[in-house]
């Protein structure tokens, strides 16, 4: 499987969608998480702790699902190397 190199955090999700790893719904969730990350890391907008907590609660289930998908993909790749 040959994938292009992502150019940004957001682009990682796009590459995974192009590779049929993420659905378009999961890509939107991934992009939402990247936006939140950018706000927190770069301090673009001040967010009170409650807003951060609510955002993380909203993203938690979907991001856990994406993580499981990525772990399964890596397990399959590792098996194919053996």
GROMACS .gro file of C-alpha atoms in nm, residues 14-43:
model
   30
   14UNK     CA    1  -0.735   1.322   0.451
   15UNK     CA    2  -0.464   1.066   0.366
   16UNK     CA    3  -0.636   0.809   0.587
   17UNK     CA    4  -0.967   0.879   0.412
   18UNK     CA    5  -0.801   0.848   0.070
   19UNK     CA    6  -0.665   0.510   0.186
   20UNK     CA    7  -1.020   0.403   0.285
   21UNK     CA    8  -0.919   0.380   0.652
   22UNK     CA    9  -1.148   0.663   0.766
   23UNK     CA   10  -1.501   0.736   0.650
   24UNK     CA   11  -1.599   1.092   0.560
   25UNK     CA   12  -1.779   1.114   0.897
   26UNK     CA   13  -1.463   1.004   1.080
   27UNK     CA   14  -1.258   1.252   0.878
   28UNK     CA   15  -1.482   1.537   0.996
   29UNK     CA   16  -1.439   1.422   1.356
   30UNK     CA   17  -1.062   1.397   1.308
   31UNK     CA   18  -1.054   1.750   1.162
   32UNK     CA   19  -1.257   1.877   1.459
   33UNK     CA   20  -1.000   1.725   1.695
   34UNK     CA   21  -0.717   1.887   1.498
   35UNK     CA   22  -0.892   2.225   1.521
   36UNK     CA   23  -0.927   2.185   1.898
   37UNK     CA   24  -0.561   2.084   1.922
   38UNK     CA   25  -0.456   2.393   1.726
   39UNK     CA   26  -0.665   2.621   1.946
   40UNK     CA   27  -0.513   2.473   2.261
   41UNK     CA   28  -0.153   2.452   2.140
   42UNK     CA   29  -0.135   2.785   1.958
   43UNK     CA   30  -0.376   2.969   2.190
   0.00000   0.00000   0.00000
